[in-house]
mmCIF file of C-alpha atoms in Angstrom:
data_model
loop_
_atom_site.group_PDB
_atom_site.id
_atom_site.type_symbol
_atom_site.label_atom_id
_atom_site.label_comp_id
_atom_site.label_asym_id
_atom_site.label_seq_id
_atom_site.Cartn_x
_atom_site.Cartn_y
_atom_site.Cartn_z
ATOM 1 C CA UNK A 7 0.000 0.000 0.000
ATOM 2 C CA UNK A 8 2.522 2.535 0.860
ATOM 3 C CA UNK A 9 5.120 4.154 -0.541
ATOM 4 C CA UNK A 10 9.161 3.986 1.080
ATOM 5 C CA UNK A 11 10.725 6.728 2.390
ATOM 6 C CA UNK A 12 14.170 5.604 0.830
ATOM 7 C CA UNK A 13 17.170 7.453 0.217
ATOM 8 C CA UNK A 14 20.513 7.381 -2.067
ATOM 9 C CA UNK A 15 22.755 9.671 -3.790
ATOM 10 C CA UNK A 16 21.927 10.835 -7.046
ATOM 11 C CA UNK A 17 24.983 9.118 -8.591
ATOM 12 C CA UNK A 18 23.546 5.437 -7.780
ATOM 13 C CA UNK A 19 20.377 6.947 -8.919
ATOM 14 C CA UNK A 20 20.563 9.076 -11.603
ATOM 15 C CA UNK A 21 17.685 10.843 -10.639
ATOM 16 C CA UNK A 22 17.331 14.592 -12.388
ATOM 17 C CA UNK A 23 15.147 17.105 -11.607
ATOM 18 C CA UNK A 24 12.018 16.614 -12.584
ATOM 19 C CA UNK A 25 10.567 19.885 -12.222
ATOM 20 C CA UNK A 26 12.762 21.559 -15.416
ATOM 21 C CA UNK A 27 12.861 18.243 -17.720
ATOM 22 C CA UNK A 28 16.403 16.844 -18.230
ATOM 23 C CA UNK A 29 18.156 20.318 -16.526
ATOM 24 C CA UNK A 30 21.448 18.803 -14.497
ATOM 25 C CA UNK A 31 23.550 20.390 -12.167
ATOM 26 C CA UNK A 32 27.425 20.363 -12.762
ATOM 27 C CA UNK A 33 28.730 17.584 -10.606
ATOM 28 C CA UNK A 34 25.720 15.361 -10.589
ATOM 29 C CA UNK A 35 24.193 17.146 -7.503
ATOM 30 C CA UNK A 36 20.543 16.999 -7.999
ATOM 31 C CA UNK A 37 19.220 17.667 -4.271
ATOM 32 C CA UNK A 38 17.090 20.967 -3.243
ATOM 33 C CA UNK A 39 18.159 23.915 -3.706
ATOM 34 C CA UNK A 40 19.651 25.542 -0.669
ATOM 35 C CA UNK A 41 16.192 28.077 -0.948
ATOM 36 C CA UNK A 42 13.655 25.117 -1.548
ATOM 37 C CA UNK A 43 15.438 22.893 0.451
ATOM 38 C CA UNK A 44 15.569 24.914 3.568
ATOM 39 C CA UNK A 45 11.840 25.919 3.140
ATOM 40 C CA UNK A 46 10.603 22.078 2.906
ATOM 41 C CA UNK A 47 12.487 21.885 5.785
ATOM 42 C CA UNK A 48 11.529 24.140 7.998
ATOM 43 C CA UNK A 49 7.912 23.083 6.695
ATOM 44 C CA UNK A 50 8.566 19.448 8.017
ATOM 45 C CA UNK A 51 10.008 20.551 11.259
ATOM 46 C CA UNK A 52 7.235 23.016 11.816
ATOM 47 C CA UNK A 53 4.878 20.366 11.044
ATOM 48 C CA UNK A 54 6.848 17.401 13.260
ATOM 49 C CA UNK A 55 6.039 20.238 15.825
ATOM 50 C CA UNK A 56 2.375 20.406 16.190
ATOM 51 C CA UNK A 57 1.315 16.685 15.136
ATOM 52 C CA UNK A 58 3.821 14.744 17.243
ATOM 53 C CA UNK A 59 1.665 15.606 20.403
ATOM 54 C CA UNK A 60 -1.467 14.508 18.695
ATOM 55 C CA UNK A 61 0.193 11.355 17.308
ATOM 56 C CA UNK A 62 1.614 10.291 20.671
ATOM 57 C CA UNK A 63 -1.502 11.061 22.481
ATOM 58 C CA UNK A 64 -3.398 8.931 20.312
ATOM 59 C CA UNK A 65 -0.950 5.776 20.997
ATOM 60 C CA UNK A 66 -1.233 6.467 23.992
ATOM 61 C CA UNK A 67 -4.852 5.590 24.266
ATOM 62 C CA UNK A 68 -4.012 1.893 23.099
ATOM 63 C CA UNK A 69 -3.463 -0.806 24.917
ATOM 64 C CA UNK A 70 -0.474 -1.643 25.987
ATOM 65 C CA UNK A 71 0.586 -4.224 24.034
ATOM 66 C CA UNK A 72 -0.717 -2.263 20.940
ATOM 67 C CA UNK A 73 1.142 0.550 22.566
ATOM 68 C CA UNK A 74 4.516 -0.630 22.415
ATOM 69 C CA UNK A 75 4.598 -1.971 18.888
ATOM 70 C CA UNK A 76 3.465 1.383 17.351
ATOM 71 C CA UNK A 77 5.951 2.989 19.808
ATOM 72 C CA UNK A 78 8.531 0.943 18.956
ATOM 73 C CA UNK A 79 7.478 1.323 15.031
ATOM 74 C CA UNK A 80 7.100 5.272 15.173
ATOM 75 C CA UNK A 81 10.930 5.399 16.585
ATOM 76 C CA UNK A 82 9.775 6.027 20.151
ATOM 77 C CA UNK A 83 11.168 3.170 22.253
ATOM 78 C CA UNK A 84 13.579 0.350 21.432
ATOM 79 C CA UNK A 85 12.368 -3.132 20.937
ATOM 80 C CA UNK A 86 13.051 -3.502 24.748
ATOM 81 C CA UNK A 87 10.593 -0.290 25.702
ATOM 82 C CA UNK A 88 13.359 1.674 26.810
ATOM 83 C CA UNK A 89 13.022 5.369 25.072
ATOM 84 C CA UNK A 90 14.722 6.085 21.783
ATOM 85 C CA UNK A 91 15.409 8.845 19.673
ATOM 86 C CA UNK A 92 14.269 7.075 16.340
ATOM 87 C CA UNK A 93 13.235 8.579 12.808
ATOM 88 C CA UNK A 94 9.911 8.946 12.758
ATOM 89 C CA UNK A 95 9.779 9.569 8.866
ATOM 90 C CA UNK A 96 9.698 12.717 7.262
ATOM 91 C CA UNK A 97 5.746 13.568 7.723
ATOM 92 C CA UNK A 98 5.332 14.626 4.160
ATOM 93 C CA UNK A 99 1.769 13.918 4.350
ATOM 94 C CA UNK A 100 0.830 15.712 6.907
ATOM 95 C CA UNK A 101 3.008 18.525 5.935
ATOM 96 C CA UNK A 102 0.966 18.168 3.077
ATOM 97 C CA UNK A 103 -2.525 18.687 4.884
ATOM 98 C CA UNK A 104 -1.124 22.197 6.437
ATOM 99 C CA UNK A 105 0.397 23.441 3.463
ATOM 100 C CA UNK A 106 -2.529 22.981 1.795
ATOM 101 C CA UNK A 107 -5.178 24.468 4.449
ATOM 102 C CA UNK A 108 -2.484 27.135 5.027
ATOM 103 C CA UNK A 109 -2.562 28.596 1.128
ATOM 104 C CA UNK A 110 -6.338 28.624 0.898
ATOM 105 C CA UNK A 111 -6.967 29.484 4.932
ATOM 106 C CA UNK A 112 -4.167 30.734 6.337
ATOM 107 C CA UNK A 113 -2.340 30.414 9.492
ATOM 108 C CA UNK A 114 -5.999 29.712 11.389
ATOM 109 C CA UNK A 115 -6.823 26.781 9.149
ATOM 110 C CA UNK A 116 -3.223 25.438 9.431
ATOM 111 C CA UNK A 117 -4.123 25.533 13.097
ATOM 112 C CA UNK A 118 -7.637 23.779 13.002
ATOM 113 C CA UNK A 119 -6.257 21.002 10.535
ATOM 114 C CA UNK A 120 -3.903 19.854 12.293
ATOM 115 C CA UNK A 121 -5.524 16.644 14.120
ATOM 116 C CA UNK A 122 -6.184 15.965 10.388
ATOM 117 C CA UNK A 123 -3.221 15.794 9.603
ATOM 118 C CA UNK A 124 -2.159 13.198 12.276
ATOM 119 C CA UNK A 125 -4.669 11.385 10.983
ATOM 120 C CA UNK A 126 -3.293 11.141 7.703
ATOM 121 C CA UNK A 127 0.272 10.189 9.417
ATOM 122 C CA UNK A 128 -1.402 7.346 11.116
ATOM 123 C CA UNK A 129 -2.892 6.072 7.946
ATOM 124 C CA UNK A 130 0.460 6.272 6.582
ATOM 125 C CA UNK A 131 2.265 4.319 9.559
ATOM 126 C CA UNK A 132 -0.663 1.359 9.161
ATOM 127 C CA UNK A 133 0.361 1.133 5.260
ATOM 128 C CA UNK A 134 3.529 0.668 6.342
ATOM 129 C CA UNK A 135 3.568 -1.854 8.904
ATOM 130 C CA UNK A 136 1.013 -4.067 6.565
ATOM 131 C CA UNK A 137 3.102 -3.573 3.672
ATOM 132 C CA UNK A 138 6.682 -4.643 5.618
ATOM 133 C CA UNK A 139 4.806 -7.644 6.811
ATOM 134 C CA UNK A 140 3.442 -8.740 3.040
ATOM 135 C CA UNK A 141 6.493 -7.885 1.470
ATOM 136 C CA UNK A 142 9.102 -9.310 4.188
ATOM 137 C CA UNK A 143 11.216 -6.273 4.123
ATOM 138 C CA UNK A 144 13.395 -6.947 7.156
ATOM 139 C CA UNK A 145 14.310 -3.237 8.089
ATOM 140 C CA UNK A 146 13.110 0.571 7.800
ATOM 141 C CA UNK A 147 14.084 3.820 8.702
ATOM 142 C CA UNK A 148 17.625 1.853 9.651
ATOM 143 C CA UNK A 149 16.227 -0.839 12.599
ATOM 144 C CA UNK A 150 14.124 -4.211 12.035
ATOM 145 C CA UNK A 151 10.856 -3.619 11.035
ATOM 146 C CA UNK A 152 8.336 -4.142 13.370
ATOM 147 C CA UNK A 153 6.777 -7.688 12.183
ATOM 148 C CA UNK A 154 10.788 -9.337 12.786
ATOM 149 C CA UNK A 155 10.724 -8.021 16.284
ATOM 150 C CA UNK A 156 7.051 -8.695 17.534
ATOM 151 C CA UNK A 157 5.857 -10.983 14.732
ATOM 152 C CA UNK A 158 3.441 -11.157 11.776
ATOM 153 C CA UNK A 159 0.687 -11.321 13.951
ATOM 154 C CA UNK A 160 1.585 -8.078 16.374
ATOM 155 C CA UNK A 161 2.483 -6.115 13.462
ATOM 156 C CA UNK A 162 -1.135 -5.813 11.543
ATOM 157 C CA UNK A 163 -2.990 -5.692 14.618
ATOM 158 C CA UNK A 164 -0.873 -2.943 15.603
ATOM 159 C CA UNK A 165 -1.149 -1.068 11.823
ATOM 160 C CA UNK A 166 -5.286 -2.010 12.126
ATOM 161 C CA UNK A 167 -5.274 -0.127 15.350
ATOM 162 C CA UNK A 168 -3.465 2.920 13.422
ATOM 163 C CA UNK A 169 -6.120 3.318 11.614
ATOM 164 C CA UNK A 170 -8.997 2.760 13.712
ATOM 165 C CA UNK A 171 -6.889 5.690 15.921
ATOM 166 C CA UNK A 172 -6.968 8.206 12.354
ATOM 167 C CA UNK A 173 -10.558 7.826 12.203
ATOM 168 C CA UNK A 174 -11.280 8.053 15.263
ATOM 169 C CA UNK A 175 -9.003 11.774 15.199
ATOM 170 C CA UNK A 176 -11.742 12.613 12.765
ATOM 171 C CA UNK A 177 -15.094 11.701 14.193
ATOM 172 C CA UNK A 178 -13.837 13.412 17.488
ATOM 173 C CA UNK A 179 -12.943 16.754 15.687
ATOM 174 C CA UNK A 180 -15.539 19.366 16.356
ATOM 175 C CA UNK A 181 -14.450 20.922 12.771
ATOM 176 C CA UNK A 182 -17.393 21.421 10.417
ATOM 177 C CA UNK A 183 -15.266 19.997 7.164
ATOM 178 C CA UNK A 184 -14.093 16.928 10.098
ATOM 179 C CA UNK A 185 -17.089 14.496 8.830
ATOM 180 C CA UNK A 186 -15.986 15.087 5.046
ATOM 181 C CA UNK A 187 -12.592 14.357 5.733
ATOM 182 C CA UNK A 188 -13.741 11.153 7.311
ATOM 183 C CA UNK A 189 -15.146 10.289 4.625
ATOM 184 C CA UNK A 190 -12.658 10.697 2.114
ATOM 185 C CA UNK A 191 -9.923 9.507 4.093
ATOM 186 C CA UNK A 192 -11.691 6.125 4.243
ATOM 187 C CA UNK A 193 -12.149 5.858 0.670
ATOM 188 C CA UNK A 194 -8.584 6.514 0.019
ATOM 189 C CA UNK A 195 -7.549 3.462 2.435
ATOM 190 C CA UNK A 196 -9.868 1.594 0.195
ATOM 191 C CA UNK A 197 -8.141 2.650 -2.877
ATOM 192 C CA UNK A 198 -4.688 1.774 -1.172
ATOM 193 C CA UNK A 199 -6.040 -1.454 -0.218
ATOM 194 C CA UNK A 200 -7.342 -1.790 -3.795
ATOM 195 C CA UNK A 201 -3.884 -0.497 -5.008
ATOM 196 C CA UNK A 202 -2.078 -3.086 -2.844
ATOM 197 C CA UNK A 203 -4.301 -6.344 -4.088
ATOM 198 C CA UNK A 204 -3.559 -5.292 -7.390
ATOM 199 C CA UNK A 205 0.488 -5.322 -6.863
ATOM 200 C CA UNK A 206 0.128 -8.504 -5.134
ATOM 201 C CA UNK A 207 -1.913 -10.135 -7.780
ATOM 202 C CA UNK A 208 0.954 -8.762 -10.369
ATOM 203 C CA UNK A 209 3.738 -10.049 -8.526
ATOM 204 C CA UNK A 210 2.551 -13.525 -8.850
ATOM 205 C CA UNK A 211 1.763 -13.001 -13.201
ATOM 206 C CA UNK A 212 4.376 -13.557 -15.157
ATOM 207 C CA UNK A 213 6.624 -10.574 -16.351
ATOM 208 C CA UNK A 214 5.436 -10.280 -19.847
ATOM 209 C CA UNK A 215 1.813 -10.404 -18.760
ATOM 210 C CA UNK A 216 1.945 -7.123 -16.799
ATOM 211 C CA UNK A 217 1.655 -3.655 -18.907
ATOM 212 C CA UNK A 218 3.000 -0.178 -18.025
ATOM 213 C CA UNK A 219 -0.518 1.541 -17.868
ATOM 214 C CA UNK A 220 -1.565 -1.156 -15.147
ATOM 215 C CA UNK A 221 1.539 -0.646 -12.671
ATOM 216 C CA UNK A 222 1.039 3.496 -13.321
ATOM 217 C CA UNK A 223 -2.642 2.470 -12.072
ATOM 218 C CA UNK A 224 -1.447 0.791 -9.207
ATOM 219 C CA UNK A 225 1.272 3.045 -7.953
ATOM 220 C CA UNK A 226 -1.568 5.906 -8.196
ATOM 221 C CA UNK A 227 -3.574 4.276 -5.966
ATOM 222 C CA UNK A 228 -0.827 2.825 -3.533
ATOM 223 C CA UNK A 229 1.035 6.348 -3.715
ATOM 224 C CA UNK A 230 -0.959 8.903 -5.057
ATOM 225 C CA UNK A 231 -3.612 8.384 -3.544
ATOM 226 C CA UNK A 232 -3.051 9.398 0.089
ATOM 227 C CA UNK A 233 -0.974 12.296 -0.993
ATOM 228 C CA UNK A 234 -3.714 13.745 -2.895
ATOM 229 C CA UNK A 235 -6.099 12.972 0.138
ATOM 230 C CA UNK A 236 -3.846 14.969 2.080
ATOM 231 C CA UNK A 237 -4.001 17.889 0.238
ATOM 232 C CA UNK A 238 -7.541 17.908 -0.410
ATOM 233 C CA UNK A 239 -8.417 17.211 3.898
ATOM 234 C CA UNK A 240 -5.948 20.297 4.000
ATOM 235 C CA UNK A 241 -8.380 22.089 1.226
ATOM 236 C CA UNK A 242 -11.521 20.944 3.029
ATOM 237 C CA UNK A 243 -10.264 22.428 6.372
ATOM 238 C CA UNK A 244 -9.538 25.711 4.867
ATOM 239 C CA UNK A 245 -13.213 25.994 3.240
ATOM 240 C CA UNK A 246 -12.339 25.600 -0.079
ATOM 241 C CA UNK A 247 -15.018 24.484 -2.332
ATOM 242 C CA UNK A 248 -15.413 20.696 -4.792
ATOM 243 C CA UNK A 249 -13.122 22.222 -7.372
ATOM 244 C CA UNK A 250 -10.419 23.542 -5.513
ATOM 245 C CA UNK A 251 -10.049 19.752 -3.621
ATOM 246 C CA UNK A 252 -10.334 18.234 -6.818
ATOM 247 C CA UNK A 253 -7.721 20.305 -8.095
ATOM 248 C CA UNK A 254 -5.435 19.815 -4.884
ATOM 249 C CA UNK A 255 -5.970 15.915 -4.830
ATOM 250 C CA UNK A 256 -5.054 16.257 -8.557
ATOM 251 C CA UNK A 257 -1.742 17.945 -7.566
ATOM 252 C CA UNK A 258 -0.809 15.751 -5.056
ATOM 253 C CA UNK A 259 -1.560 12.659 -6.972
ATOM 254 C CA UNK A 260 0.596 13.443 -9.861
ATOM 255 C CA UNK A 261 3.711 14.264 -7.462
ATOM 256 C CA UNK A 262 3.081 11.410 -5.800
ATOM 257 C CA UNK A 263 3.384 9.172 -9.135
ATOM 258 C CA UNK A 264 6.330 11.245 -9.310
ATOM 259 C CA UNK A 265 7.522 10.420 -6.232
ATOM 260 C CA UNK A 266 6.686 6.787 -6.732
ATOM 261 C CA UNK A 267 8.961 7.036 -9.990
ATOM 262 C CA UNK A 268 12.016 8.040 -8.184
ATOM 263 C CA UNK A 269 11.497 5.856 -5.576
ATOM 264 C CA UNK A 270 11.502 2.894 -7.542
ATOM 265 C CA UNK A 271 14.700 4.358 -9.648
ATOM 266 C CA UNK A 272 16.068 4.276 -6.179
ATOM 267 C CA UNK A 273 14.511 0.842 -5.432
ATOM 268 C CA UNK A 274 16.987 -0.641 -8.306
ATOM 269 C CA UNK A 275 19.896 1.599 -7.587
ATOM 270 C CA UNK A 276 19.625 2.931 -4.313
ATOM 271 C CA UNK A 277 22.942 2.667 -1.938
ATOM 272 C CA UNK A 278 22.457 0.395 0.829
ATOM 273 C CA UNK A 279 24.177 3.038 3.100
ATOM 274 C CA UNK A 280 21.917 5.668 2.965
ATOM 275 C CA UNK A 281 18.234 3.218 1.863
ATOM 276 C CA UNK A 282 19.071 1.446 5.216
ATOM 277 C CA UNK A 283 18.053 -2.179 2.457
ATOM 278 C CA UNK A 284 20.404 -4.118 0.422
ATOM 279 C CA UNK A 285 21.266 -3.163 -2.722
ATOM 280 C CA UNK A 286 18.747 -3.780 -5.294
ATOM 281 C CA UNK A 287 16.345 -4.916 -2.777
ATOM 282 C CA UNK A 288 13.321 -4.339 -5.370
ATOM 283 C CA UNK A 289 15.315 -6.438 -8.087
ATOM 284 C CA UNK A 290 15.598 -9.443 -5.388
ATOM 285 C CA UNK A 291 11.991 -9.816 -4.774
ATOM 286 C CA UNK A 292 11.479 -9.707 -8.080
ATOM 287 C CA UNK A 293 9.560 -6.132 -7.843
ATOM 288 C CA UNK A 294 7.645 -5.431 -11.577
ATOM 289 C CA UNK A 295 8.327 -1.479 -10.606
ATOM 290 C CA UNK A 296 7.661 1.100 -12.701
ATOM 291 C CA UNK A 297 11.276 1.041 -14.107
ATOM 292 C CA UNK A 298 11.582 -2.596 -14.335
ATOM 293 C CA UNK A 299 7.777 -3.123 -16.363
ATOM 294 C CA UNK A 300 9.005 -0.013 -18.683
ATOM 295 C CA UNK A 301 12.143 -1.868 -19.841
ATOM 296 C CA UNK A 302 10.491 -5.077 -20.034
ATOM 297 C CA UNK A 303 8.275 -3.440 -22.671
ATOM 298 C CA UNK A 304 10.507 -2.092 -25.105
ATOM 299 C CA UNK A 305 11.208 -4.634 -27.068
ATOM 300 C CA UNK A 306 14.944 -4.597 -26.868
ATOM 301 C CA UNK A 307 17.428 -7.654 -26.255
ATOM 302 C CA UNK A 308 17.956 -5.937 -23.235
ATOM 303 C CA UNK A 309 14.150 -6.606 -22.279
ATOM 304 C CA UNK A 310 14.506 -10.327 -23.793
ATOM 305 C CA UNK A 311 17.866 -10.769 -21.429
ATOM 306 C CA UNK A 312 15.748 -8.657 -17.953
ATOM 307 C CA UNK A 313 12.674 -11.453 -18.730
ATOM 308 C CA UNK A 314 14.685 -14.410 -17.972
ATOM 309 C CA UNK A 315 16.677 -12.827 -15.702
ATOM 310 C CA UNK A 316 13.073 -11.911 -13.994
ATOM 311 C CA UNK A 317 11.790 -15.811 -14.621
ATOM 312 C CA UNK A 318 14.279 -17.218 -12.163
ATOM 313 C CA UNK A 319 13.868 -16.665 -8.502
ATOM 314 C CA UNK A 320 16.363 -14.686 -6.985
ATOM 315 C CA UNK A 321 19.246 -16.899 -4.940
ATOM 316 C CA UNK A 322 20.401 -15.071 -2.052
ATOM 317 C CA UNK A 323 23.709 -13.436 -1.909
ATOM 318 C CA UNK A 324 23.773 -13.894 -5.749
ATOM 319 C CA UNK A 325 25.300 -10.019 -5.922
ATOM 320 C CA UNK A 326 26.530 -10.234 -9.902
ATOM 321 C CA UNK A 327 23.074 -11.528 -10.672
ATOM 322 C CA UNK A 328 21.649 -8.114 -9.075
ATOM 323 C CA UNK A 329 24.449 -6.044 -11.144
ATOM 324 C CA UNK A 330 23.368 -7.884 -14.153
ATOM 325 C CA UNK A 331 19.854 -7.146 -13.874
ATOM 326 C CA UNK A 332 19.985 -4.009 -12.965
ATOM 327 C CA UNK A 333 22.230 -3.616 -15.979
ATOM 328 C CA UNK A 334 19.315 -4.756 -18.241
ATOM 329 C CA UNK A 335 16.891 -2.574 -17.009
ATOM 330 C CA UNK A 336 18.934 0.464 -17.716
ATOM 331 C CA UNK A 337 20.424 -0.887 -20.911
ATOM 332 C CA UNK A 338 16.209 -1.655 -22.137
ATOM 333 C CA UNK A 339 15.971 1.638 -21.014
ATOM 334 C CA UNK A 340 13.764 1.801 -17.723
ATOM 335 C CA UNK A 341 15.268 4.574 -16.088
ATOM 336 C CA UNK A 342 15.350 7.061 -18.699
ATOM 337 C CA UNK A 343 11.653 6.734 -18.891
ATOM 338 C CA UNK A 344 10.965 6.787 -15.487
ATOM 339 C CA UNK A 345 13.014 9.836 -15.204
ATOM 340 C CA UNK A 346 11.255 11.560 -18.278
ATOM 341 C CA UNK A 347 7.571 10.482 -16.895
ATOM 342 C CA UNK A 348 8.145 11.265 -13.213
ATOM 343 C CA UNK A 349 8.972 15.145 -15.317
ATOM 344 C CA UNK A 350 5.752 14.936 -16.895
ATOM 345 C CA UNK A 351 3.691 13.861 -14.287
ATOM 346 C CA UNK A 352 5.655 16.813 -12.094
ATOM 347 C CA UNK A 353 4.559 19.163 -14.760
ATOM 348 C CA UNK A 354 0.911 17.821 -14.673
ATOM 349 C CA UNK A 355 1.037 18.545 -10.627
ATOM 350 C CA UNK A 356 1.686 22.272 -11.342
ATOM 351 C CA UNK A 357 -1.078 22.293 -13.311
ATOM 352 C CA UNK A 358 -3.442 20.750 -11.098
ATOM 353 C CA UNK A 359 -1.615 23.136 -8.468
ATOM 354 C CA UNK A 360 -2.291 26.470 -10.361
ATOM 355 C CA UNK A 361 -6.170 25.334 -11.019
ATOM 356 C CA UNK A 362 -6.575 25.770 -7.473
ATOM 357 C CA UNK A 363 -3.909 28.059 -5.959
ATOM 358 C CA UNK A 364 -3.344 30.404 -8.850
ATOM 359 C CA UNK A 365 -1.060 33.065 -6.679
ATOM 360 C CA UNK A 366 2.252 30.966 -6.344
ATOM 361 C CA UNK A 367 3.218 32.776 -3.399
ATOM 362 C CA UNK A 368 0.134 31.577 -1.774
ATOM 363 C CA UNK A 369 1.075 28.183 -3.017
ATOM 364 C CA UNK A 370 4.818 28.543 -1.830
ATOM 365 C CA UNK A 371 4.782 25.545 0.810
ATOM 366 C CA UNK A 372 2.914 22.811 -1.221
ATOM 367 C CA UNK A 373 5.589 23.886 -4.126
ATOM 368 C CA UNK A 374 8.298 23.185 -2.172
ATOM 369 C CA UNK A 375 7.239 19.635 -0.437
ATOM 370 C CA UNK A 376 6.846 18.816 -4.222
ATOM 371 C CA UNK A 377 10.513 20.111 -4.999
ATOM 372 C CA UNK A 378 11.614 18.197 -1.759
ATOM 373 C CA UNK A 379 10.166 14.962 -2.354
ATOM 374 C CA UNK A 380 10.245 14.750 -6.089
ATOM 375 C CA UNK A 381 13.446 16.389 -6.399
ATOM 376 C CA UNK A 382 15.030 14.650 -3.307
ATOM 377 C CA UNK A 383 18.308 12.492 -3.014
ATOM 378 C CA UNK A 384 16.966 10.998 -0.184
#
């Protein structure tokens, strides 16, 4: 359902950025400007700031054993319950919620959204902890993931009581737009769950029987999805009107594809240093990413070489066979176009963006979480 929070350097990656279409920095350095960058910053500080409280409060209120393992997941506590200073992720979504209430309400509908946006966290955190256990990833955010330390079992009880917890956020919140939001955050965890079946049911077909326009499908739903949510609960808190959320889900579900892009790029090429997974984790399982489905489709004897590379199951350790493939993929040329779509779909986002926000400066903060996460070398 969800979408990682990886990270690599732009020379494993190769990752340009994607909001001026093929314009590279001398020396490879593709990161955030130091303007941008320090804005989406400050934005995700400002934003750890004021949902932390709600988010702890609300695990709080679950039982203890619940308690721990979404303590333990969120970065709180060690595996032993002993405090920690973990890496709670980024909070891009919610981020997302306030930017967006903030450039159609201002600072007072920033304010009010803000238990919507830890609800949109805790959606976030139950995608995760499902999606670890289905696809056996062993770490995140640099630790075991939460289903190797407590067990299968644990883990989606404690990502079912994440959600119960977001919905709950919302049917408590005396806010007017608080029953809408409801609403349409529980149709987006439908979608993702709709988005997730469907990359499970691909992962079993064989590699020529997938097309491109079904994974872009699927990674909207798993990743664009709750992004665009985001921004249109931010939208709905601020009083904006049908068209203006439509406009801001739009935005944030083309970034998201955008983001999805990238991530997979990184997925195949990512270092192992900075991902906190082994190299070419996505290649290992076998992953039909965006990148990998692209390459498979072009018809090249690179794409003849990737699909029987892709019809044997991966042997552990087997390091040249994850060079190779990841050679093929490149060679068929997957990258390239997930580099030149994740542009396009950027450049659809500001479109979507300027439909609703049409004063940039108004729009400042949602423009630079896009730069930041689309943009990103981490």
């Amino acid at each position: 359902m969800a979408d990682f929070m990886t990270e690599t350097e732009h020379r494993s990656t190769g990752v340009s950025h994607i909001g001026a279409p093929g314009d590279r920095r001398e020396g490879g350095d593709t990161g955030p400007g130091p303007l941008d960058g320090q804005e989406a910053a400050a934005l995700l500080e400002r934003t750890r700031a004021l949902v932390d409280p709600e988010l702890r409060a609300a695990v709080e209120s679950l039982p203890g054993s619940m308690r721990r393992i979404a303590r333990y997941h969120f970065g709180w506590e060690h595996a032993d319950g002993t405090p920690a200073e973990g890496n709670a992720g980024k909070a891009i979504r919610p981020a997302l919620v306030l930017a967006a209430a903030a450039a159609l309400g201002g600072p007072a509908a920033r304010a009010a959204a803000v238990r919507a946006a830890a609800a949109v966290e805790l959606v976030h955190n139950f995608t995760l902890l499902h999606d670890d256990v289905m696809d056996r990833d062993p770490t995140r955010r640099h630790r075991p993931t939460a289903w190797t330390v407590f067990g299968d079992t644990d883990a989606i009880l404690a990502g079912d009581a994440l959600q119960a917890l977001a919905l709950r956020l919302l049917a408590e919140d005396p806010h007017p737009a608080a029953g809408r939001a409801a609403a349409r955050l529980a149709d987006c965890v439908v979608e993702l769950c709709a988005g997730q079946h469907t990359d499970t049911d691909m992962e079993r077909r064989a590699p020529d029987e997938v097309t491109l326009d079904e994974v872009l499908a699927m990674a909207e739903a798993k990743t664009g999805a709750l992004l665009g949510c985001a921004c249109a609960l931010g939208a709905l808190y601020a009083g904006a009107g049908p068209e203006e959320a439509a406009a801001l889900d739009g935005f944030g579900r083309q970034a998201g594809l955008a983001f999805q892009l990238i991530d997979d790029v990184i997925g195949i090429w990512g270092d192992p240093r900075r991902t906190g997974k082994p190299a070419g984790a996505d290649l290992a399982a076998r992953k039909k990413s965006l990148p990998v489905v692209a390459a498979l489709a072009s018809g090249t004897p690179a794409a003849a070489e990737l699909a029987v590379l892709y019809g044997k199951p991966y042997v552990s350790g087997d390091s040249e066979g994850i060079a190779r493939t990841a050679l093929a993929v490149e060679q068929a040329g997957g990258r390239d176009w997930a580099q030149a779509e994740a542009a396009d779909r950027m450049a659809r986002a500001m479109q979507e963006l300027a439909r609703a926000i049409p004063d940039p400066e108004a729009a400042g903060g949602l423009l630079a979480l896009a730069e930041f996460v689309t943009r990103r070398s981490s």
